[in-house]
Coordinates of N, CA, C and O in Angstrom, one line a residue:
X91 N -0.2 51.1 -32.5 CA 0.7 51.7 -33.5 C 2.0 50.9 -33.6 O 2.4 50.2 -32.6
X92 N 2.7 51.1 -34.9 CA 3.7 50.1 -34.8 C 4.9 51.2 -34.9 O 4.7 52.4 -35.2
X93 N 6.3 50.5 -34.6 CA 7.5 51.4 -35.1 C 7.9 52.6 -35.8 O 8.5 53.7 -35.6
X94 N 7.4 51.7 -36.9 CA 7.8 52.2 -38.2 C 6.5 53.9 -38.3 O 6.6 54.6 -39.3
X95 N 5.7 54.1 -37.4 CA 4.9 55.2 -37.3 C 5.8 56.2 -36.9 O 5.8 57.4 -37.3
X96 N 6.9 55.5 -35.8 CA 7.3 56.7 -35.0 C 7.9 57.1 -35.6 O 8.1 58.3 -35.5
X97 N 8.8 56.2 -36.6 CA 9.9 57.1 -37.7 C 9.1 58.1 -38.5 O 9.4 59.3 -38.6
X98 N 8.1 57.6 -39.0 CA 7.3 58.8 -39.9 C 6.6 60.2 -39.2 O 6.5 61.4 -39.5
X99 N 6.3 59.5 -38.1 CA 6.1 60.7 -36.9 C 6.9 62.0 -37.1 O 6.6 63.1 -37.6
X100 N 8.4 61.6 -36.4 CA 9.7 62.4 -36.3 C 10.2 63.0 -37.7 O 10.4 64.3 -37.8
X101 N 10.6 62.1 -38.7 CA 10.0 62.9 -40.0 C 9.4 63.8 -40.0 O 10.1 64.8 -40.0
X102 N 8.4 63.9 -39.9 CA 7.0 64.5 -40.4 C 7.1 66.1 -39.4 O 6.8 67.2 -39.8
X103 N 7.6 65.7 -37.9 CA 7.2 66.7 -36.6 C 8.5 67.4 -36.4 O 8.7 68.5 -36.0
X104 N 9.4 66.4 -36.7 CA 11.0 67.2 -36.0 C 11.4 68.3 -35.5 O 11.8 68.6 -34.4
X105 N 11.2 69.2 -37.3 CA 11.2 70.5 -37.5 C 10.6 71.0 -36.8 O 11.2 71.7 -35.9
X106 N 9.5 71.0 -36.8 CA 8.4 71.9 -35.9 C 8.6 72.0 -34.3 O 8.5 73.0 -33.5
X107 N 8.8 70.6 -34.2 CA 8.9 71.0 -32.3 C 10.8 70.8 -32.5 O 11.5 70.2 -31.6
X108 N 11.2 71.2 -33.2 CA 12.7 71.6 -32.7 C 12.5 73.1 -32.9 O 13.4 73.7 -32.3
X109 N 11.7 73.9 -33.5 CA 11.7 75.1 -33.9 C 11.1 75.3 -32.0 O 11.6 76.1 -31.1
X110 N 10.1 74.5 -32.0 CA 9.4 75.0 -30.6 C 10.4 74.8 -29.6 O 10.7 75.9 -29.0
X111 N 11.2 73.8 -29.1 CA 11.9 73.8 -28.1 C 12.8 75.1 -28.5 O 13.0 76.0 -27.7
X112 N 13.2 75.1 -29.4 CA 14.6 76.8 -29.6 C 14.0 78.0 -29.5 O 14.5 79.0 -29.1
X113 N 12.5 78.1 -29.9 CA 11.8 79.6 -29.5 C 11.8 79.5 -27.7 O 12.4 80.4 -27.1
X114 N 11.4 78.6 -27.0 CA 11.6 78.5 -25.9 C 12.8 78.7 -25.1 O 12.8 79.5 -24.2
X115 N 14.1 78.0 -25.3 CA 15.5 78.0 -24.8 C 16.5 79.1 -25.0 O 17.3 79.6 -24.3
X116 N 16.0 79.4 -26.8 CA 17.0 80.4 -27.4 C 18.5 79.7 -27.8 O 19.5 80.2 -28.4
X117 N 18.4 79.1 -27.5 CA 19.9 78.1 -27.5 C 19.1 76.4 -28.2 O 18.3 75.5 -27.7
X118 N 19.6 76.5 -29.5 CA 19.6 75.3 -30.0 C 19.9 73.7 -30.1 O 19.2 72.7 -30.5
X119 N 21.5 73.8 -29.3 CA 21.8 72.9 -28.8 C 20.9 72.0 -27.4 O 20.8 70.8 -27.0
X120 N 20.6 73.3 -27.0 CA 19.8 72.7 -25.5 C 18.4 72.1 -26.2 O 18.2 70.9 -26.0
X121 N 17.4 73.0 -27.2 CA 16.6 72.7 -28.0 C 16.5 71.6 -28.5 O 15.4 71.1 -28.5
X122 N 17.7 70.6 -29.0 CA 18.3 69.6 -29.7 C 17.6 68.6 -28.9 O 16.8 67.8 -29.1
X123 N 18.4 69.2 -27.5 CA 18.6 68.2 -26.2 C 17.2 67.3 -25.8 O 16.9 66.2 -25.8
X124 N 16.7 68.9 -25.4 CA 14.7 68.7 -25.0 C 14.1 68.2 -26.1 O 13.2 67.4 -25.7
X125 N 14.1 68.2 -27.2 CA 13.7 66.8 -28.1 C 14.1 65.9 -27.9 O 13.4 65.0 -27.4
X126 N 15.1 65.7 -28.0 CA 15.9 64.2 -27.8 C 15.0 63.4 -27.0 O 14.3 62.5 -27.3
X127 N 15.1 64.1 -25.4 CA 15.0 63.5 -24.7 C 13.1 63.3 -24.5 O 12.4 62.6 -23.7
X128 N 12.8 64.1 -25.4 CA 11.2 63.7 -25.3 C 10.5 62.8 -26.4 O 9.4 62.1 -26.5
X129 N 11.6 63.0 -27.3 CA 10.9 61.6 -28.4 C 11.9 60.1 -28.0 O 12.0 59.3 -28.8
X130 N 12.6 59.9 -26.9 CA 12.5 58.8 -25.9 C 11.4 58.9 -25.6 O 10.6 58.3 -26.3
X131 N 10.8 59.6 -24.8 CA 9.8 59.2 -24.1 C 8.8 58.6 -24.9 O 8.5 57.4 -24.7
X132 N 8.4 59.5 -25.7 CA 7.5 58.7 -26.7 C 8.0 57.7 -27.2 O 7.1 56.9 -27.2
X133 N 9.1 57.3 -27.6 CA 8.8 56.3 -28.0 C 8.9 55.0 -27.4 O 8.5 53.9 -27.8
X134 N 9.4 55.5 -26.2 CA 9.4 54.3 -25.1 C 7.8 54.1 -24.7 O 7.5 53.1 -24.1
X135 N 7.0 54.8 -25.1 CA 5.3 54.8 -24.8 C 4.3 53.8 -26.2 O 3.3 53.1 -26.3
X136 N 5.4 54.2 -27.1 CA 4.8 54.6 -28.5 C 3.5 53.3 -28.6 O 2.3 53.6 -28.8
X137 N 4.0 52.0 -28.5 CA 2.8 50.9 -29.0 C 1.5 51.3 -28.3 O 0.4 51.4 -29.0
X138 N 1.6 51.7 -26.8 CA 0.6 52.4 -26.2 C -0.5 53.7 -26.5 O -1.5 54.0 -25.9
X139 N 0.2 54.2 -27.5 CA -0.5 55.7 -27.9 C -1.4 55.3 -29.2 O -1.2 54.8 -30.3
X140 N -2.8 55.8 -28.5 CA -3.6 55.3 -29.3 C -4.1 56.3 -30.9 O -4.3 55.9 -32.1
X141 N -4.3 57.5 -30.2 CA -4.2 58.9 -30.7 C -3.3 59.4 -31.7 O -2.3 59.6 -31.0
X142 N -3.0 59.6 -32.6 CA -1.9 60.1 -33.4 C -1.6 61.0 -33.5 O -0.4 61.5 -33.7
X143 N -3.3 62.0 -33.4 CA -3.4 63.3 -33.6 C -2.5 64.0 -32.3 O -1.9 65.0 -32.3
X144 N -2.7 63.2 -31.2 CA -2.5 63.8 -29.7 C -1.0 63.9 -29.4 O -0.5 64.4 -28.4
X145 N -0.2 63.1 -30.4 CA 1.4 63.0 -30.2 C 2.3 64.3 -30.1 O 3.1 64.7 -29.2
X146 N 2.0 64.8 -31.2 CA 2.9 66.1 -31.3 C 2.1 67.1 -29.9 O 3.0 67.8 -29.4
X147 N 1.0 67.3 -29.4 CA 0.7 67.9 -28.4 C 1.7 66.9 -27.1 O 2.6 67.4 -26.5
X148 N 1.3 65.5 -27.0 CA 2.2 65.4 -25.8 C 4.1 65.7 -25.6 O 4.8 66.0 -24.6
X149 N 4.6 65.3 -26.9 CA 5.7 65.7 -27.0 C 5.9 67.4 -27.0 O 7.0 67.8 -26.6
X150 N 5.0 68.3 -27.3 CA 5.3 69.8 -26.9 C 5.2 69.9 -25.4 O 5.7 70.8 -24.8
X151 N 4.2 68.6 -24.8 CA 4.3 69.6 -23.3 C 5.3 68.7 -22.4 O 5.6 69.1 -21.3
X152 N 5.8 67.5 -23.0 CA 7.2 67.0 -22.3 C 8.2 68.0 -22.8 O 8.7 68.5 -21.8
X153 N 8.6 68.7 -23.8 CA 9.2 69.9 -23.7 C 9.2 71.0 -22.9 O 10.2 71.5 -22.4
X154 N 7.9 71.3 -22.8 CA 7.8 72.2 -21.7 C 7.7 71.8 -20.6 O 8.1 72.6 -19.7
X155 N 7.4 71.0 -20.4 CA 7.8 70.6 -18.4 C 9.6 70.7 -18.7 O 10.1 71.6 -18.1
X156 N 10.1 70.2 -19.1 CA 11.4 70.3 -19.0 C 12.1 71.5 -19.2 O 13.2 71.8 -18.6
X157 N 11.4 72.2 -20.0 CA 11.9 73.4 -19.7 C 11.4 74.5 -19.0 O 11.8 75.6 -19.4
X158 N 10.5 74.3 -18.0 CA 10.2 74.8 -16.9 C 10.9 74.2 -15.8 O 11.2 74.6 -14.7
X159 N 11.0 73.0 -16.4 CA 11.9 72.8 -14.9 C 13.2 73.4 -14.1 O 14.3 73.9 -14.5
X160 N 12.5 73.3 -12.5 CA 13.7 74.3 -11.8 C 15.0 73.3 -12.1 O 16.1 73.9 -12.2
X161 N 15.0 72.0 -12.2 CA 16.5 71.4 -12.5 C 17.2 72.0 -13.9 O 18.4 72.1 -13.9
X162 N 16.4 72.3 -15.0 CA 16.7 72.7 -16.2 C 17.1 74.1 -15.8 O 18.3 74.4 -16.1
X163 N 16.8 74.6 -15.4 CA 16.6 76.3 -14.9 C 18.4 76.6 -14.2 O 19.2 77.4 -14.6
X164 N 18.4 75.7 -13.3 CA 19.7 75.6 -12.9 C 21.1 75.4 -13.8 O 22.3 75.8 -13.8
X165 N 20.2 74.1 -14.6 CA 21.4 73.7 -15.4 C 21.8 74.2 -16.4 O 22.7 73.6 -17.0
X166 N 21.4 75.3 -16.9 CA 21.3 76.2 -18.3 C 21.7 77.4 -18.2 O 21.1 78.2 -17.5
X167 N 22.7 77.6 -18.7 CA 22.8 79.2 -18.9 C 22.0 79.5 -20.8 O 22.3 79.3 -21.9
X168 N 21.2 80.0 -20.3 CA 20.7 81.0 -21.7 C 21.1 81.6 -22.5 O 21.0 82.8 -22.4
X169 N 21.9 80.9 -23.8 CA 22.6 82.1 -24.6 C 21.7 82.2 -25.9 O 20.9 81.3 -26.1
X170 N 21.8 83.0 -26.5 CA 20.8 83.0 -28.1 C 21.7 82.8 -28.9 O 22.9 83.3 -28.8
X171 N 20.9 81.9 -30.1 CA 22.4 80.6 -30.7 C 22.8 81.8 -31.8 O 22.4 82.9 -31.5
X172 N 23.2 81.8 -32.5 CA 24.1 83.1 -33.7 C 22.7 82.3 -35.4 O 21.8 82.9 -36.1
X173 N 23.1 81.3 -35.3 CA 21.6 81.1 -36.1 C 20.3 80.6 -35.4 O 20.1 80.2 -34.3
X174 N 19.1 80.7 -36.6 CA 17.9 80.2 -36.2 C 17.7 79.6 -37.3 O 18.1 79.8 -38.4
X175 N 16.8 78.2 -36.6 CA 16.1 77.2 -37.5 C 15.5 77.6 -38.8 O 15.5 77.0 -39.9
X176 N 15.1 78.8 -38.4 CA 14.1 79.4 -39.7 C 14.8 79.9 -41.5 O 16.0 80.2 -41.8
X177 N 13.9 79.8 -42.2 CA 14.8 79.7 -43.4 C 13.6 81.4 -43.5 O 12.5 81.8 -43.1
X178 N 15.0 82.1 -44.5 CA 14.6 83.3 -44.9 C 14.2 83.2 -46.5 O 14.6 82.4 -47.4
X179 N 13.1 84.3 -46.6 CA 11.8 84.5 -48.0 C 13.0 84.9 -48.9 O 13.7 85.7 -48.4
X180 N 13.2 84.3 -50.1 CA 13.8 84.9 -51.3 C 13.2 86.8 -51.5 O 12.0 87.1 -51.5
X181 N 13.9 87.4 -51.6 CA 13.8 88.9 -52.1 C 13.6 89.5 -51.0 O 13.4 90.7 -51.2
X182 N 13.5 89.3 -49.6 CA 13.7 89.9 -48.1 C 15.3 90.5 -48.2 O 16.2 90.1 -49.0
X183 N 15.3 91.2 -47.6 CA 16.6 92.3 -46.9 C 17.3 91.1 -45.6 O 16.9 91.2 -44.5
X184 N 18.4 90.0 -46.0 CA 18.4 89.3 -44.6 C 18.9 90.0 -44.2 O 18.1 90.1 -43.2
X185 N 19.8 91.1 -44.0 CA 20.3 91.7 -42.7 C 19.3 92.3 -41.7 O 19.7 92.3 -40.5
X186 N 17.9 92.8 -42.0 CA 17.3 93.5 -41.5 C 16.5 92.5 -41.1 O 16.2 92.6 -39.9
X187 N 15.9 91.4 -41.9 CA 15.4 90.1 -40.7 C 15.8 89.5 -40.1 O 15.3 88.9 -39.2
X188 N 17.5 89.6 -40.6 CA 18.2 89.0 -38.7 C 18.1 89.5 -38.1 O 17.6 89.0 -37.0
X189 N 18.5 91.1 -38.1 CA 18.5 91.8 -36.9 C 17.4 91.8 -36.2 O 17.5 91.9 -35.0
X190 N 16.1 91.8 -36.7 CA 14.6 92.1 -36.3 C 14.5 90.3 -35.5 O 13.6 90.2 -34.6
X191 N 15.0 89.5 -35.6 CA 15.0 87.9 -35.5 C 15.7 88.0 -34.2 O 15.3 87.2 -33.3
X192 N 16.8 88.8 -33.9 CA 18.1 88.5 -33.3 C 17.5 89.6 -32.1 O 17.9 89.3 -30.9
X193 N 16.8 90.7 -32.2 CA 16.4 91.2 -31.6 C 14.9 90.9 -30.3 O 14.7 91.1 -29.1
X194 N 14.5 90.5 -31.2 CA 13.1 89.6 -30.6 C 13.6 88.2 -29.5 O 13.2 87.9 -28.3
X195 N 14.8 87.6 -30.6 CA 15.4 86.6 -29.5 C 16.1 87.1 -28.3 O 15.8 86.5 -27.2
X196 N 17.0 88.1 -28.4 CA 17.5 88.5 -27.1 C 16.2 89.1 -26.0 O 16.1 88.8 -24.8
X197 N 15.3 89.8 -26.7 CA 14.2 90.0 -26.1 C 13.2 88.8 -25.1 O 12.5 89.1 -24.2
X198 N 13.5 87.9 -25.5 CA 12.6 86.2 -25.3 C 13.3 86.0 -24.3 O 12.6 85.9 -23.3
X199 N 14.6 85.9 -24.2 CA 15.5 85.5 -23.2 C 15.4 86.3 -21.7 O 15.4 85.8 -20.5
X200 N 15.2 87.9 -22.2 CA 15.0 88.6 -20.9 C 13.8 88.1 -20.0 O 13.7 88.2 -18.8
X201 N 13.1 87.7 -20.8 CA 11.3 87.4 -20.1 C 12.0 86.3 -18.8 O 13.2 85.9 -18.6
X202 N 10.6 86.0 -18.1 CA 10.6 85.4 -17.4 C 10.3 83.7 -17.5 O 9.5 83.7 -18.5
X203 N 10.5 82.5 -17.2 CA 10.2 81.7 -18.5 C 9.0 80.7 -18.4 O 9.0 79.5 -18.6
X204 N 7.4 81.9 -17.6 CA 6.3 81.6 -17.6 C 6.0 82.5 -19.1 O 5.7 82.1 -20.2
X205 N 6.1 83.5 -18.7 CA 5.8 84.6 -19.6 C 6.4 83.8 -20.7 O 5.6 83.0 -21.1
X206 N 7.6 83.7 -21.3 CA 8.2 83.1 -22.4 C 7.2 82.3 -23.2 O 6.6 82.4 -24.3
X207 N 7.0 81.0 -22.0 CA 6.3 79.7 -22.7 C 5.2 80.3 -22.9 O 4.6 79.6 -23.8
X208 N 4.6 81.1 -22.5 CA 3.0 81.6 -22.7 C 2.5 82.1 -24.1 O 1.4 81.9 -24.7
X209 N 4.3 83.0 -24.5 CA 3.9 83.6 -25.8 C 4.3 82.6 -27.2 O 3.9 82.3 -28.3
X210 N 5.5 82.1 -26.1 CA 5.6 80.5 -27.5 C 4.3 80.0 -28.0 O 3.7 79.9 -29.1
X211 N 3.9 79.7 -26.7 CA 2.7 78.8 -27.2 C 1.3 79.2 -27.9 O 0.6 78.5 -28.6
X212 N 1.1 80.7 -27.6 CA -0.1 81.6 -27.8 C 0.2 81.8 -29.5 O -0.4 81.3 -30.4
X213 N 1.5 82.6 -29.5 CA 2.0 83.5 -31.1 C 3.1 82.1 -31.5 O 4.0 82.7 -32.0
X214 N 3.3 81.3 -31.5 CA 4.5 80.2 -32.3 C 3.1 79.0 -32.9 O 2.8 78.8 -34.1
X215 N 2.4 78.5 -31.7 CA 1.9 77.1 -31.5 C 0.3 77.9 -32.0 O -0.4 77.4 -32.8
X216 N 0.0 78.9 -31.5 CA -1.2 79.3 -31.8 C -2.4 78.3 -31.1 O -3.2 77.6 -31.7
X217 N -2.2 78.4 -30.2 CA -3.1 77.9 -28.8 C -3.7 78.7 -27.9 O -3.0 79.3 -27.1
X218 N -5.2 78.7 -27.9 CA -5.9 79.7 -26.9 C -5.2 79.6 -25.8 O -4.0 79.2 -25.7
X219 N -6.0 80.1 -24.7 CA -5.8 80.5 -23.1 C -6.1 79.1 -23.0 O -5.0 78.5 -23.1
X220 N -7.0 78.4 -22.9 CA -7.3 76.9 -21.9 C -6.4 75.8 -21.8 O -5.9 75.0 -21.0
X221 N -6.3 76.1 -23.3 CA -5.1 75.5 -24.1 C -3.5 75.0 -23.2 O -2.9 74.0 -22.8
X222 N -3.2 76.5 -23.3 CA -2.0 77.4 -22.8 C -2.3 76.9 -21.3 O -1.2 76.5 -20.8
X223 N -2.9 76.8 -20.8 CA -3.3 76.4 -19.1 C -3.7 75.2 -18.6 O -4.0 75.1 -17.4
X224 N -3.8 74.2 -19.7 CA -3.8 73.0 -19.4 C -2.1 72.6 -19.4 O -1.3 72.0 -18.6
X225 N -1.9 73.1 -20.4 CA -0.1 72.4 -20.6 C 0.6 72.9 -19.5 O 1.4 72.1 -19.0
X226 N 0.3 74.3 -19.0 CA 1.4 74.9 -18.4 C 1.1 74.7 -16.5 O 2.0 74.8 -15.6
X227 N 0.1 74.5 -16.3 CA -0.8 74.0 -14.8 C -1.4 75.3 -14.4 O -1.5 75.6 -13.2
X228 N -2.0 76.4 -15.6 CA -2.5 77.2 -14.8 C -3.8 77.7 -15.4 O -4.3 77.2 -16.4
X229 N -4.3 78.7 -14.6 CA -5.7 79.0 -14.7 C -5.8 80.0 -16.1 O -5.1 80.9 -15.8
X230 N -6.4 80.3 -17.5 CA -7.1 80.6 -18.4 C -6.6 82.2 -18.3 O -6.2 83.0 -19.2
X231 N -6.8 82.6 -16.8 CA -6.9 84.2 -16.7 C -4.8 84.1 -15.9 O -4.0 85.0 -15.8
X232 N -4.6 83.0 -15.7 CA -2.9 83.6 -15.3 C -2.3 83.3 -16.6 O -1.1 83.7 -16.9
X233 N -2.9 82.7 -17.4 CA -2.3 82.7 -18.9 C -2.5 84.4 -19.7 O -1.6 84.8 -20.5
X234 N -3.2 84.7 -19.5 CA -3.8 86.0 -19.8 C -2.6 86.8 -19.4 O -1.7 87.3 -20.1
X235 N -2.6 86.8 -18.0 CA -1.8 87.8 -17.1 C 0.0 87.8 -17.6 O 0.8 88.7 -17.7
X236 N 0.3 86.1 -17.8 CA 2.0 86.3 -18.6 C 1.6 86.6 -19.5 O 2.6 87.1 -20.0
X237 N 0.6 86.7 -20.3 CA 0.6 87.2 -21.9 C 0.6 88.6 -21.9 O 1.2 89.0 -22.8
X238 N 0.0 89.5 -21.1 CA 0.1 90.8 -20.9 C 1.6 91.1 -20.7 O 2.4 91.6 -21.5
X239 N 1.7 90.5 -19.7 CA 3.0 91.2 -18.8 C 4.6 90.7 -19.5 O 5.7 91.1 -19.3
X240 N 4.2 89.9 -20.2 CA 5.3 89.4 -21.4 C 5.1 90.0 -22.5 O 6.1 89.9 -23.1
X241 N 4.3 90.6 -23.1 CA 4.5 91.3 -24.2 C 4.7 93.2 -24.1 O 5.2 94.0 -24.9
X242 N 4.2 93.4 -22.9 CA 4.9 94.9 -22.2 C 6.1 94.6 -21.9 O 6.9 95.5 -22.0
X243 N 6.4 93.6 -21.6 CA 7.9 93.5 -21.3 C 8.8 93.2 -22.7 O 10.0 93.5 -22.6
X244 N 8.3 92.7 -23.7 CA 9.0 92.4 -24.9 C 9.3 93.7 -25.6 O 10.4 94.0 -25.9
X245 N 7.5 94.6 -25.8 CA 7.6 96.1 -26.2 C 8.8 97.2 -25.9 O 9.5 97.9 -26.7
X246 N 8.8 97.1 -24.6 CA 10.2 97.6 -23.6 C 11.4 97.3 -24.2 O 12.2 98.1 -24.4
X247 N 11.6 96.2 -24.5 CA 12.7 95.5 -24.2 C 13.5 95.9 -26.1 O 14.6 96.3 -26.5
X248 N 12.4 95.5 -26.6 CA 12.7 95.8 -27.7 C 13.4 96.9 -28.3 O 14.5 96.9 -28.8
X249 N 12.3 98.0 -28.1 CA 12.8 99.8 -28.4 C 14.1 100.0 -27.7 O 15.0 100.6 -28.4
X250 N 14.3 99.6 -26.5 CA 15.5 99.8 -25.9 C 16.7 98.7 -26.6 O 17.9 99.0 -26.5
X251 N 16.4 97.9 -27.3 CA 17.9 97.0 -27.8 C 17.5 98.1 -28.9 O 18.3 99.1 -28.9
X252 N 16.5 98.2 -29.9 CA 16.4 99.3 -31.0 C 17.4 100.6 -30.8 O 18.2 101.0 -31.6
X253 N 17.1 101.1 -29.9 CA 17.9 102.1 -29.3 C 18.6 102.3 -29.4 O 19.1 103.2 -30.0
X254 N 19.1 101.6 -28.7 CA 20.9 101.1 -28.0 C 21.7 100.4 -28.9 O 22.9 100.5 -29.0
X255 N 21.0 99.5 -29.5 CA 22.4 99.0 -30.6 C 21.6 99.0 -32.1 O 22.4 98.2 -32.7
X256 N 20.9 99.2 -32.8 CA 20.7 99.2 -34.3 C 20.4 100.9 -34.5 O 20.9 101.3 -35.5
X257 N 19.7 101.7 -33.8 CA 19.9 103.2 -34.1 C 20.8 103.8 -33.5 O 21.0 105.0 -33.7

């Protein structure tokens, strides 16, 4: 592959895995960051990658190692950014899809950030369990297990911000 791929690559992908790194982080700037620093990677690889189709998968799971990492873990405080990447439907109510947006996000942040990447990857990326447990280093059924235990925890988490600050 030549150069001029990688530009059309990033073109083409940016959006998408910058939307994925900020469902992950919640914080866009950090989001920014973990791209950045993984389309180096790629492209310090790039003549070597033979696959095209396989790029945007390896650049999502250099994202996620990094943002599982215990060094990242440390270095981060988690704030949820005031906007999101996402563009709102003509004739929607925006105040009531921010808040429903802004809610879910504070929600993301509470999880734990196995559970988190589980549901990114499951409901954002739309990737089975094997899928989800190749990227993440675990077994099909502990993929299962954060996906339970992260969306009882989201359920919770939710009614109670509903609760407490929009009713």
């Amino acid at each position: 592959m030549d150069h001029n791929g990688f530009d059309t690559f990033v073109a083409a992908q940016g959006t998408p895995l910058l939307r994925f790194a900020f469902l992950l982080t919640g914080n866009h700037h950090l989001a920014e960051d973990m791209l950045q620093e993984a389309l180096m990677r790629v492209h310090r690889r790039w003549p070597a990658l033979e696959r095209p189709e396989a790029i945007s998968n390896y650049v999502r799971k250099a994202i996620l190692r990094q943002y599982l990492s215990w060094r990242r873990l440390r270095s981060s405080s988690e704030t949820p950014s005031a906007t999101a990447p996402d563009a709102v439907s003509p004739g929607s109510d925006h105040a009531e899809r921010y808040a429903e947006r802004d809610a879910l996000r504070h929600a993301l942040t509470s999880l734990p950030r196995q559970q988190r990447a589980v549901l990114v990857l499951r409901f954002y990326e739309d990737l089975d369990d094997t899928a989800i447990g190749e990227l993440i280093g675990c077994s099909p059924a502990t993929v299962r297990a954060h996906a339970s235990r992260g969306l009882a925890r989201l359920r919770g988490t939710v009614h109670e911000y509903e609760g407490g600050h929009a009713r």
